[in-house]
mmCIF file of C-alpha atoms in Angstrom:
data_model
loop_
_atom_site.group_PDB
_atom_site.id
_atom_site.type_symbol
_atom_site.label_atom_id
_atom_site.label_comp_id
_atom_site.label_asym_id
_atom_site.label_seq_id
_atom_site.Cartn_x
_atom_site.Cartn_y
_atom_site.Cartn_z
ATOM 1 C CA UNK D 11 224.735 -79.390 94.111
ATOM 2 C CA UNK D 12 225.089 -76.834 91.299
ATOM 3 C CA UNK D 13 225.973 -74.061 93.840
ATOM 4 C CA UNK D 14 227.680 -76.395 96.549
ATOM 5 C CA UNK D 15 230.011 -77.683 94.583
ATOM 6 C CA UNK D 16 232.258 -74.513 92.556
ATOM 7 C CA UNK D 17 232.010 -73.325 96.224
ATOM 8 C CA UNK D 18 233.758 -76.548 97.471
ATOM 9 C CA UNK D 19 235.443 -76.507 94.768
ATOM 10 C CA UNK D 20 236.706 -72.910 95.299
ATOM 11 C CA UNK D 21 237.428 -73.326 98.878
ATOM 12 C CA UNK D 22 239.534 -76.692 98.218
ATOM 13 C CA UNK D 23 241.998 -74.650 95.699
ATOM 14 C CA UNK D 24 242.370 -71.698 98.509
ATOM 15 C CA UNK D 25 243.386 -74.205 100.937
ATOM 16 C CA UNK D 26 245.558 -75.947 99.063
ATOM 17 C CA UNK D 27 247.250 -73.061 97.473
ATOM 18 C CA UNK D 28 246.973 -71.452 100.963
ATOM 19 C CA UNK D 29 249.224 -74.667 102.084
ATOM 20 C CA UNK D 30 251.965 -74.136 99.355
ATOM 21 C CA UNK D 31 252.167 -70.668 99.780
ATOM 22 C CA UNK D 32 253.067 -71.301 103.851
ATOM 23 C CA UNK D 33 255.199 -74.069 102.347
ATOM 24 C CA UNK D 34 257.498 -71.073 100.793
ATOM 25 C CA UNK D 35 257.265 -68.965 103.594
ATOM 26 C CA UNK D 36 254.742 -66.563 103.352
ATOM 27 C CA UNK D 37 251.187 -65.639 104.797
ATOM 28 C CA UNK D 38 248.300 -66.412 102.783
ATOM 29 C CA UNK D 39 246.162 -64.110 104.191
ATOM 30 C CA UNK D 40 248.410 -60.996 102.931
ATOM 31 C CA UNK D 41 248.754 -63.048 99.509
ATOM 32 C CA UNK D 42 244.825 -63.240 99.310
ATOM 33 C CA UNK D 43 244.224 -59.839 100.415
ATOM 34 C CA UNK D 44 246.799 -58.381 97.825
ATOM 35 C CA UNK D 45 245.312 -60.632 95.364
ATOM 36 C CA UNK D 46 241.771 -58.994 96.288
ATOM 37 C CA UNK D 47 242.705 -55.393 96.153
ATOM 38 C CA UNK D 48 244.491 -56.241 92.687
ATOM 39 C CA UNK D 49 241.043 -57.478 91.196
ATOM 40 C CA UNK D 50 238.733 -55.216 93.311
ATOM 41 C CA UNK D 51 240.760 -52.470 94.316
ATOM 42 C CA UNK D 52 239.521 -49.511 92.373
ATOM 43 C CA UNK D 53 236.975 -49.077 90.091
ATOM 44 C CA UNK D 54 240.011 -49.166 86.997
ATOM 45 C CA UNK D 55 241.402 -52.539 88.760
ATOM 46 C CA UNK D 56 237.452 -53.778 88.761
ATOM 47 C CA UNK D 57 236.727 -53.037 84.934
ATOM 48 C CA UNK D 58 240.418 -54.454 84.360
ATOM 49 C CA UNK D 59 239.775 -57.953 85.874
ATOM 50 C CA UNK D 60 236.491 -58.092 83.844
ATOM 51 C CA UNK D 61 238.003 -57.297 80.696
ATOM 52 C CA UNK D 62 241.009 -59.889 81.803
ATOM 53 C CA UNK D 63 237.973 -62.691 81.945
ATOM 54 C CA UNK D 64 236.698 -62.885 79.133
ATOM 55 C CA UNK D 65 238.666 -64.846 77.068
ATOM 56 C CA UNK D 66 238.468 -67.030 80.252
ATOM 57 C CA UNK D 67 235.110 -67.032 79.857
ATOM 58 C CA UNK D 68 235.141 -68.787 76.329
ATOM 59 C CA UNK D 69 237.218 -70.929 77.220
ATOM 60 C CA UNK D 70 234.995 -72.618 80.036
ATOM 61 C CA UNK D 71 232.119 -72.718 77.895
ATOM 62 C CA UNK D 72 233.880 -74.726 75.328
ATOM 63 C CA UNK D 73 234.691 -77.199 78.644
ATOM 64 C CA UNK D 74 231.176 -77.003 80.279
ATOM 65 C CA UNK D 75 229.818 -77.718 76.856
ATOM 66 C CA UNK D 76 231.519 -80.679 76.190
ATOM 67 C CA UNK D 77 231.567 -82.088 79.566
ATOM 68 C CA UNK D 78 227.921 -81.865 79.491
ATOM 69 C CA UNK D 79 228.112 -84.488 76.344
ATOM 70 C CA UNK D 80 230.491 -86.639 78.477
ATOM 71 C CA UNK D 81 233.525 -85.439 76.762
ATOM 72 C CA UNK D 82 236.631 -84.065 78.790
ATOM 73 C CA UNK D 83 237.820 -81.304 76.778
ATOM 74 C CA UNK D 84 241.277 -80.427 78.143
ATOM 75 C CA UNK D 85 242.319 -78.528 74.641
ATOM 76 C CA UNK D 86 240.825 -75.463 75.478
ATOM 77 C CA UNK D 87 243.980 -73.148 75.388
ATOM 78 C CA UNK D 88 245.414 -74.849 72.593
ATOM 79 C CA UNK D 89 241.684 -73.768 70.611
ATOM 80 C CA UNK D 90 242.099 -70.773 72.313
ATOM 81 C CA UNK D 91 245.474 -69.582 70.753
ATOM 82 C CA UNK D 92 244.722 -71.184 67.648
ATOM 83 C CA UNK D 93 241.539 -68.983 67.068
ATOM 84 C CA UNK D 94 243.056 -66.087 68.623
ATOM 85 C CA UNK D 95 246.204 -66.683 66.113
ATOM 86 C CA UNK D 96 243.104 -67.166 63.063
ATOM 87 C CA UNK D 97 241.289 -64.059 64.270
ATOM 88 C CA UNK D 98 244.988 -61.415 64.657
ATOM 89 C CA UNK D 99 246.092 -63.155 60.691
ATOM 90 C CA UNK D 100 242.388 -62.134 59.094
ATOM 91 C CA UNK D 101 242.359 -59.188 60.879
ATOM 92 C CA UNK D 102 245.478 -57.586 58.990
ATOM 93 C CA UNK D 103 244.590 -58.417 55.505
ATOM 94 C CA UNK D 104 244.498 -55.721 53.591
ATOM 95 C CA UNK D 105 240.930 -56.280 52.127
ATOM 96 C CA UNK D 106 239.608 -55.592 55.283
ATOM 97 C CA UNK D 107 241.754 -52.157 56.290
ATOM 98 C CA UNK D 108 239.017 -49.797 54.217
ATOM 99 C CA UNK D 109 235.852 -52.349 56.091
ATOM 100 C CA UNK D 110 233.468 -50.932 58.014
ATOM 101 C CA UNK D 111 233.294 -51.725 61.710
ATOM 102 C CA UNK D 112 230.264 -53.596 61.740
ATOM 103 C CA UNK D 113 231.030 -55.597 58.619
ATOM 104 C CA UNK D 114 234.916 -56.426 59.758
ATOM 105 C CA UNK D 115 234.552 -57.170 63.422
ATOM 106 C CA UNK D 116 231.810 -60.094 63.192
ATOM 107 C CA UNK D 117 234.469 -61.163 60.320
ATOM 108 C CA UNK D 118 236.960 -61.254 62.670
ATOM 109 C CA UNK D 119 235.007 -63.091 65.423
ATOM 110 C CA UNK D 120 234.362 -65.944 62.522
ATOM 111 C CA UNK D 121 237.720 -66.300 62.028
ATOM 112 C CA UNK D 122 238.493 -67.105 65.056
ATOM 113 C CA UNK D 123 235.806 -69.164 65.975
ATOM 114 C CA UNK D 124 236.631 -71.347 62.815
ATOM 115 C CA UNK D 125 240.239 -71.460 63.707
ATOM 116 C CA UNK D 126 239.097 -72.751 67.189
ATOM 117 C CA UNK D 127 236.866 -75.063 65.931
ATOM 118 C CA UNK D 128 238.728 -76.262 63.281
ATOM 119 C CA UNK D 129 241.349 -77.127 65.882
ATOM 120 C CA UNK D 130 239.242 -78.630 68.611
ATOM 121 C CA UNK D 131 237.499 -80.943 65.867
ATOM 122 C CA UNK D 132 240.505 -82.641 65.236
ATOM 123 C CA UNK D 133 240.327 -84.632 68.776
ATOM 124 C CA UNK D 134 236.651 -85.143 67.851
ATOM 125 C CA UNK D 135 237.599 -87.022 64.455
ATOM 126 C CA UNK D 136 240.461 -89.297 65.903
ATOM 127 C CA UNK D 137 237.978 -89.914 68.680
ATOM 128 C CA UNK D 138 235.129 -90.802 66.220
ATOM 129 C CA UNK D 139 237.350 -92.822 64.106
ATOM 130 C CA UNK D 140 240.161 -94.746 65.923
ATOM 131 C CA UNK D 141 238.965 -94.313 69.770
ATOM 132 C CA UNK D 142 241.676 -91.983 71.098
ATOM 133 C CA UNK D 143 240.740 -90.875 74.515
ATOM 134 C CA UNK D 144 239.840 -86.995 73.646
ATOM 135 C CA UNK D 145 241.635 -86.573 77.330
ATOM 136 C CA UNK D 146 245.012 -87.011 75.989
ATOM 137 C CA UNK D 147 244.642 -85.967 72.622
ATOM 138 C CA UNK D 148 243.604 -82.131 73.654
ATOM 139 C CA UNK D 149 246.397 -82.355 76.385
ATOM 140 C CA UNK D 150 249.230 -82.993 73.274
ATOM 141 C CA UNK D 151 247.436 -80.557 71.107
ATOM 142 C CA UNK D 152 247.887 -77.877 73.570
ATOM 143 C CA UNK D 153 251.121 -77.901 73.400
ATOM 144 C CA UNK D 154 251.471 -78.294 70.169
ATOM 145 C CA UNK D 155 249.194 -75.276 69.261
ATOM 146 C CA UNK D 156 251.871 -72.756 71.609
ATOM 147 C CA UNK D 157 254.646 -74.132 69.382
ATOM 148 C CA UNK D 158 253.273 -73.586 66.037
ATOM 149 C CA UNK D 159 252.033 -70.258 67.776
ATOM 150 C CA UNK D 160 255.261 -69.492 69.437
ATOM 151 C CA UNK D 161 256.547 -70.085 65.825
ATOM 152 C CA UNK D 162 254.211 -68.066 63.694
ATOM 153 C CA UNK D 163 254.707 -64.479 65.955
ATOM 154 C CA UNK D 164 258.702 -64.814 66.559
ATOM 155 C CA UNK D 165 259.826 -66.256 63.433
ATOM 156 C CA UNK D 166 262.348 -63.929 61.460
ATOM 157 C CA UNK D 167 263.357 -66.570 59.203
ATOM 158 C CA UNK D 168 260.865 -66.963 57.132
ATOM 159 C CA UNK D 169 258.487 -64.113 58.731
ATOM 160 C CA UNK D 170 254.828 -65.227 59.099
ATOM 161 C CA UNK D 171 252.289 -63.311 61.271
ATOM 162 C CA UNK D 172 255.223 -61.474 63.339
ATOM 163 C CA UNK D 173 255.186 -57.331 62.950
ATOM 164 C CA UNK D 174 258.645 -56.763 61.807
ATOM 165 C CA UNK D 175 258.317 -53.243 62.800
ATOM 166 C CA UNK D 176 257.941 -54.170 66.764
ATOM 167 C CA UNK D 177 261.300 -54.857 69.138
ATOM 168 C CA UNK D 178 258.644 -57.193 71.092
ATOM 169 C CA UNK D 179 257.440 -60.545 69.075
ATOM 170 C CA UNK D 180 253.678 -59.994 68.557
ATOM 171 C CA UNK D 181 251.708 -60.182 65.360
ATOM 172 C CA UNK D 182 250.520 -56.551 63.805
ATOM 173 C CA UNK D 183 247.738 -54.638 65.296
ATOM 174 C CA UNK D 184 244.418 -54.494 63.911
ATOM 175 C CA UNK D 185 242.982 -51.580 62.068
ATOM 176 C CA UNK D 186 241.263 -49.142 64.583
ATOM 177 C CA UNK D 187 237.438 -49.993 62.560
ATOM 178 C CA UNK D 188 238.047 -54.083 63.523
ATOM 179 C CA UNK D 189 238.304 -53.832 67.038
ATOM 180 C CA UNK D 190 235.581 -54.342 69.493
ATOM 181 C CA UNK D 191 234.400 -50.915 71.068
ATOM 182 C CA UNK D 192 235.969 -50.207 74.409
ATOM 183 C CA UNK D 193 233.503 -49.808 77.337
ATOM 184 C CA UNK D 194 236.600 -48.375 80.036
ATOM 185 C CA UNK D 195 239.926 -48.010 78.628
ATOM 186 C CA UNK D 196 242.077 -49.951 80.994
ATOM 187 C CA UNK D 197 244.277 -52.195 80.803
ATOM 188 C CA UNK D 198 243.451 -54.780 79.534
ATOM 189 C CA UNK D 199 240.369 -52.889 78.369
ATOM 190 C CA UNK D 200 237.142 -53.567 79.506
ATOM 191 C CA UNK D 201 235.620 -54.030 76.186
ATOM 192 C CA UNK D 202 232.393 -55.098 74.479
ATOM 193 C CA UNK D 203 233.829 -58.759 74.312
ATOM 194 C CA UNK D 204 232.957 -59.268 77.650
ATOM 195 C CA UNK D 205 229.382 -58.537 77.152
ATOM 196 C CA UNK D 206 229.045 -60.867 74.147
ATOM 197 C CA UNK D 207 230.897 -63.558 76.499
ATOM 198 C CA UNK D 208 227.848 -63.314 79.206
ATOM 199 C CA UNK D 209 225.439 -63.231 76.155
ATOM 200 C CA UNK D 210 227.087 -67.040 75.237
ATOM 201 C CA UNK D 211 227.073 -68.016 78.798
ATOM 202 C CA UNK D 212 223.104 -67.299 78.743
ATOM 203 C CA UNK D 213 222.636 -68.879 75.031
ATOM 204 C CA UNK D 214 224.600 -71.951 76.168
ATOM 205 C CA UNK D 215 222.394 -72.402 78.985
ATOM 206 C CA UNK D 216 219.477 -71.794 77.361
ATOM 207 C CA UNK D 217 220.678 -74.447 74.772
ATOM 208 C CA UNK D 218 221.293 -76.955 77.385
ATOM 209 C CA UNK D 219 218.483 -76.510 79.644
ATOM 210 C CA UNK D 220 215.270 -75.551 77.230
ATOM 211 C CA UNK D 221 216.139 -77.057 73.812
ATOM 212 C CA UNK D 222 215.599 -80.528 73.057
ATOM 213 C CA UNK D 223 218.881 -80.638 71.176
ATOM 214 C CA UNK D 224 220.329 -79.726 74.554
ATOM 215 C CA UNK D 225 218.644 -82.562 76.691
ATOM 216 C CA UNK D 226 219.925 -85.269 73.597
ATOM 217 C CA UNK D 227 223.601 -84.087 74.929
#
């Protein structure tokens, strides 16, 4: 069953988006093969989709993990943007321009995670205290978190995280020292971010499957 059913699970969404896209009037084989030679094209289009994953990659191991304690964890993006949001505003303080790589990026990577967490506990306290089903709760707070998000890059009026200096909303870049070391320089960039994700894949697992704190959940 743990193999049999992502592959079920994987051939069910081909079919049905296979359905929809005959629906509209094309062939899904030539939409599956362009799809394909997008991810797996060339060697730049490989490193490219790996890089691409790795948020992706957090973000299901926040699910799997709660899931596993019989919570349904539908918040993820709204964590997601909320860390990522927590990670880009520590990033530019100014304390941290004249920082050392090794001493900003794990920083950095806190930040975030606390913003993430921070946000994802909040469906864990109103579950703990009045009973709201964590199912709809995460739902709301996702869109909640891309509206406060939305708000915090674009706003002119007062400005908050958005770089004043760019014609296209975004927040401002991080020094050249915080950001995680580039393995191919694609893009998006095939960086070392993707190596700590598999790292958390194999510490979650090892959590859940040899730890006795794992078996409780």
């Amino acid at each position: 069953q743990t193999i049999l059913v992502p592959v079920y699970a994987i051939l069910l969404a081909l079919v049905i988006a296979g359905l929809v896209i005959v629906l509209v009037g094309s062939n899904p084989l030539e939409a599956y093969w362009a799809l394909l030679r997008g991810m797996f094209g060339s060697a730049d289009r490989f490193n490219a989709s790996l890089g691409r994953s790795t948020p992706f990659i957090g973000a299901a191991l926040a699910v799997a993990f709660a899931f596993r304690a019989g919570l349904f964890n539908i918040g993820a993006e709204g964590q997601l943007l909320v860390g990522a949001t927590a990670a880009a505003w520590v990033g530019t303080f100014s304390v941290l321009a004249d920082v050392p790589g090794p001493i900003a990026i794990p920083l950095i990577i806190l930040a975030g995670a606390a913003g993430g967490a921070i946000y994802g506990g909040i469906p864990g306290f109103l579950k703990a205290r009045t009973g709201a089903h964590e199912v709809i709760v995460t739902i709301m707070l996702n869109n909640i978190a891309v509206l406060i998000v939305r708000w915090l890059v674009t706003s002119q009026d007062p400005v908050m995280l958005r770089d004043t200096s760019a014609s296209v909303p975004h927040t401002a870049p991080l020094p050249a020292s915080a950001r995680l070391p580039e393995i191919v320089s694609t893009s998006p960039p095939l960086h070392l971010g993707f190596f700590i994700a598999i790292g958390l894949c194999a510490l979650v697992w090892f959590i859940l499957r040899r730890t006795t704190f794992g078996f409780v959940v």
